[in-house]
Amino acid sequence: MPKINDEKKKLIENLIRNRVYEEAIILLKQERYDVFTMAELAESVGIAKGTLYNYFSNKLDVIYYVYERLNKEFMDKIKKYFSEHPHEFENNLRYFIHAHIERRQENRFLDIAQLSFHYEMIKNNTNKKYSTPIFKSFMTENRKFMTEFFSAGQKAGVFKDYDPKFMAGFVDIYLLGINSYTFLREPKLLDSEIAKKAFPQSEEMLIEAVCIK
């Protein structure tokens, strides 16, 4: 039987990873992270469980991969929009805030998955691949991009003369607060009438805090 060359192996791997990504999102939206199994995922993808384990060692690997791809898609979308509107700094910041909230509305399973991920890592702190804090590489990359954005906006006379790194962290904390509040206290807040009134007001407060008016 002829051996599969490296190019075909890579093609098969990409096909399987793409299917895992698509099916894992469906399962995560339907069930809690701690409920769905690798066997269930393998069945949804249409491969043997042993084959799935050739690419992902456990559910932590799967959720990390899903989060990594979702984050890349999100940041690619942001970077594309910013590049198409290079001098519209306040508008771009508003777009970033709205896009972030929309992403959470579409992918709320990420909140519980991240919490479960952290819990598993604290309980079984054996896998060195996921150093604490989890997802730090994504956070660092996103924060660096927004730091550069605020720095450019300062030079253009749009943003106040604060440390750009601090402003990037300020926006990050604001969005993290929305995530935590809606997940832990008001799961349906993002869809409520209250949100339609509250978020525009809080957005204006944030814009006022960083922009020169």
Short mmCIF file of C-alpha atoms in Angstrom, two decimals:
data_model
loop_
_atom_site.label_atom_id
_atom_site.label_comp_id
_atom_site.label_asym_id
_atom_site.label_seq_id
_atom_site.Cartn_x
_atom_site.Cartn_y
_atom_site.Cartn_z
CA MET A 1 0.00 0.00 0.00
CA PRO A 2 1.54 3.34 -1.05
CA LYS A 3 2.45 5.74 1.72
CA ILE A 4 0.57 9.01 2.07
CA ASN A 5 2.94 11.84 1.26
CA ASP A 6 3.36 14.86 3.52
CA GLU A 7 1.17 17.09 1.34
CA LYS A 8 -1.77 14.68 1.54
CA LYS A 9 -1.24 14.24 5.29
CA LYS A 10 -1.41 18.00 5.73
CA LEU A 11 -4.55 18.20 3.61
CA ILE A 12 -6.24 15.46 5.66
CA GLU A 13 -5.19 17.14 8.91
CA ASN A 14 -6.61 20.49 7.78
CA LEU A 15 -9.88 18.86 6.73
CA ILE A 16 -10.22 17.10 10.08
CA ARG A 17 -9.31 20.21 12.08
CA ASN A 18 -11.82 22.29 10.13
CA ARG A 19 -14.55 19.73 10.81
CA VAL A 20 -13.61 19.56 14.49
CA TYR A 21 -13.81 23.34 14.69
CA GLU A 22 -17.27 23.44 13.10
CA GLU A 23 -18.73 20.53 15.07
CA ALA A 24 -17.17 21.55 18.40
CA ILE A 25 -18.85 24.97 18.15
CA ILE A 26 -22.22 23.29 17.50
CA LEU A 27 -21.77 20.94 20.47
CA LEU A 28 -20.56 23.73 22.74
CA LYS A 29 -23.60 25.83 21.87
CA GLN A 30 -25.89 22.89 22.59
CA GLU A 31 -24.22 21.61 25.74
CA ARG A 32 -21.89 22.69 28.51
CA TYR A 33 -18.19 22.24 27.99
CA ASP A 34 -18.02 19.61 30.73
CA VAL A 35 -20.87 17.58 29.20
CA PHE A 36 -19.87 16.84 25.62
CA THR A 37 -17.36 14.03 25.15
CA MET A 38 -14.54 13.33 22.74
CA ALA A 39 -16.52 10.29 21.53
CA GLU A 40 -19.49 12.53 20.78
CA LEU A 41 -17.28 14.99 18.94
CA ALA A 42 -15.64 12.23 16.90
CA GLU A 43 -19.07 10.90 15.90
CA SER A 44 -20.20 14.39 14.86
CA VAL A 45 -17.06 14.88 12.80
CA GLY A 46 -17.44 11.43 11.23
CA ILE A 47 -14.13 9.92 12.32
CA ALA A 48 -13.04 7.26 14.81
CA LYS A 49 -12.34 8.46 18.33
CA GLY A 50 -8.78 7.17 18.01
CA THR A 51 -8.28 9.35 14.93
CA LEU A 52 -9.51 12.40 16.84
CA TYR A 53 -6.92 11.70 19.54
CA ASN A 54 -4.21 11.84 16.88
CA TYR A 55 -4.88 15.57 16.62
CA PHE A 56 -6.27 16.58 20.04
CA SER A 57 -5.18 15.01 23.31
CA ASN A 58 -8.33 16.01 25.24
CA LYS A 59 -11.17 18.53 25.46
CA LEU A 60 -8.78 21.20 26.68
CA ASP A 61 -6.95 20.92 23.38
CA VAL A 62 -10.23 21.20 21.50
CA ILE A 63 -11.48 24.29 23.33
CA TYR A 64 -8.07 25.96 23.06
CA TYR A 65 -8.12 25.35 19.32
CA VAL A 66 -11.68 26.66 18.96
CA TYR A 67 -10.87 29.77 20.99
CA GLU A 68 -7.67 30.36 19.02
CA ARG A 69 -9.51 30.28 15.70
CA LEU A 70 -12.43 32.38 16.89
CA ASN A 71 -10.02 34.97 18.26
CA LYS A 72 -8.05 35.05 15.00
CA GLU A 73 -11.24 35.47 12.96
CA PHE A 74 -12.35 38.28 15.25
CA MET A 75 -9.03 40.14 15.16
CA ASP A 76 -8.74 39.68 11.38
CA LYS A 77 -12.17 41.31 11.08
CA ILE A 78 -11.11 44.20 13.34
CA LYS A 79 -7.80 44.75 11.53
CA LYS A 80 -9.53 44.71 8.14
CA TYR A 81 -12.08 47.31 9.26
CA PHE A 82 -9.42 49.53 10.83
CA SER A 83 -7.27 49.37 7.68
CA GLU A 84 -10.28 50.40 5.58
CA HIS A 85 -10.90 53.41 7.88
CA PRO A 86 -7.33 54.44 8.80
CA HIS A 87 -8.12 57.92 10.14
CA GLU A 88 -11.48 57.28 11.83
CA PHE A 89 -10.15 56.51 15.29
CA GLU A 90 -13.28 57.19 17.35
CA ASN A 91 -15.44 55.31 14.85
CA ASN A 92 -13.02 52.39 14.89
CA LEU A 93 -13.10 52.22 18.67
CA ARG A 94 -16.91 52.13 18.58
CA TYR A 95 -16.75 49.38 15.96
CA PHE A 96 -14.38 47.36 18.16
CA ILE A 97 -16.73 47.63 21.16
CA HIS A 98 -19.81 46.65 19.13
CA ALA A 99 -18.03 43.77 17.39
CA HIS A 100 -16.81 42.42 20.73
CA ILE A 101 -20.30 42.43 22.24
CA GLU A 102 -21.76 40.82 19.10
CA ARG A 103 -19.13 38.09 19.28
CA ARG A 104 -20.17 37.33 22.86
CA GLN A 105 -23.81 37.20 21.86
CA GLU A 106 -23.02 34.71 19.12
CA ASN A 107 -20.57 32.62 21.14
CA ARG A 108 -21.71 32.69 24.75
CA PHE A 109 -20.45 29.16 25.20
CA LEU A 110 -16.95 30.67 25.35
CA ASP A 111 -17.63 32.06 28.82
CA ILE A 112 -18.45 28.73 30.42
CA ALA A 113 -15.79 26.99 28.36
CA GLN A 114 -13.13 29.40 29.59
CA LEU A 115 -14.23 29.00 33.20
CA SER A 116 -14.22 25.21 32.85
CA PHE A 117 -10.85 25.39 31.15
CA HIS A 118 -9.38 27.37 34.04
CA TYR A 119 -10.92 25.03 36.60
CA GLU A 120 -9.47 21.95 34.89
CA MET A 121 -6.04 23.53 34.71
CA ILE A 122 -6.10 24.50 38.40
CA LYS A 123 -7.29 21.02 39.38
CA ASN A 124 -4.85 19.16 37.11
CA ASN A 125 -1.90 21.49 36.74
CA THR A 126 0.16 19.04 34.74
CA ASN A 127 -0.02 20.19 31.12
CA LYS A 128 2.73 22.76 30.56
CA LYS A 129 1.32 23.73 27.17
CA TYR A 130 -1.32 25.87 28.86
CA SER A 131 0.71 28.07 31.15
CA THR A 132 -1.18 30.35 33.51
CA PRO A 133 -2.91 32.62 32.71
CA ILE A 134 -4.74 30.65 30.05
CA PHE A 135 -5.11 32.35 26.68
CA LYS A 136 -2.41 34.86 27.66
CA SER A 137 -0.88 34.79 24.17
CA PHE A 138 -4.18 35.87 22.60
CA MET A 139 -4.72 38.58 25.20
CA THR A 140 -1.19 39.90 24.75
CA GLU A 141 -1.48 40.01 20.97
CA ASN A 142 -4.87 41.76 21.06
CA ARG A 143 -3.70 44.24 23.70
CA LYS A 144 -0.58 45.04 21.63
CA PHE A 145 -2.72 45.81 18.59
CA MET A 146 -5.01 48.12 20.56
CA THR A 147 -2.00 49.80 22.22
CA GLU A 148 -0.62 50.66 18.78
CA PHE A 149 -4.08 51.86 17.75
CA PHE A 150 -4.32 54.25 20.70
CA SER A 151 -0.78 55.46 20.12
CA ALA A 152 -1.61 56.32 16.48
CA GLY A 153 -4.82 58.03 17.60
CA GLN A 154 -2.88 60.19 20.06
CA LYS A 155 -0.54 61.34 17.30
CA ALA A 156 -3.62 62.22 15.24
CA GLY A 157 -4.96 64.31 18.12
CA VAL A 158 -8.01 62.12 18.75
CA PHE A 159 -7.14 60.39 22.02
CA LYS A 160 -6.10 61.92 25.32
CA ASP A 161 -2.50 61.91 26.48
CA TYR A 162 -2.66 58.77 28.61
CA ASP A 163 -0.36 55.78 28.37
CA PRO A 164 -1.64 53.89 25.25
CA LYS A 165 -1.02 50.60 27.01
CA PHE A 166 -3.22 51.75 29.90
CA MET A 167 -6.00 52.81 27.51
CA ALA A 168 -5.89 49.44 25.75
CA GLY A 169 -6.15 47.76 29.16
CA PHE A 170 -8.98 50.11 30.17
CA VAL A 171 -11.08 49.09 27.15
CA ASP A 172 -10.18 45.44 27.73
CA ILE A 173 -11.33 45.60 31.37
CA TYR A 174 -14.56 47.36 30.35
CA LEU A 175 -15.40 44.57 27.89
CA LEU A 176 -14.33 41.89 30.35
CA GLY A 177 -16.70 43.45 32.88
CA ILE A 178 -19.59 43.16 30.45
CA ASN A 179 -18.67 39.54 29.77
CA SER A 180 -18.48 38.64 33.45
CA TYR A 181 -21.64 40.48 34.44
CA THR A 182 -23.78 39.02 31.67
CA PHE A 183 -22.44 35.52 32.30
CA LEU A 184 -22.48 35.42 36.10
CA ARG A 185 -25.43 37.68 36.94
CA GLU A 186 -27.56 38.57 33.93
CA PRO A 187 -27.17 35.96 31.16
CA LYS A 188 -29.85 37.59 28.98
CA LEU A 189 -28.76 41.18 29.55
CA LEU A 190 -27.27 41.54 26.07
CA ASP A 191 -30.71 40.85 24.55
CA SER A 192 -32.75 42.95 26.97
CA GLU A 193 -34.38 46.35 26.66
CA ILE A 194 -32.15 47.47 29.53
CA ALA A 195 -29.07 46.78 27.43
CA LYS A 196 -30.40 48.86 24.54
CA LYS A 197 -30.44 51.84 26.89
CA ALA A 198 -27.49 51.04 29.14
CA PHE A 199 -24.84 50.07 26.60
CA PRO A 200 -25.07 53.27 24.51
CA GLN A 201 -24.69 55.28 27.72
CA SER A 202 -21.74 53.23 28.97
CA GLU A 203 -20.16 53.41 25.52
CA GLU A 204 -20.39 57.21 25.57
CA MET A 205 -18.77 57.25 29.02
CA LEU A 206 -15.89 55.16 27.69
CA ILE A 207 -15.49 57.29 24.55
CA GLU A 208 -15.52 60.44 26.66
CA ALA A 209 -12.86 58.97 28.94
CA VAL A 210 -10.33 58.41 26.15
CA CYS A 211 -11.24 60.89 23.38
CA ILE A 212 -10.47 64.59 23.14
CA LYS A 213 -13.76 66.40 22.64
#
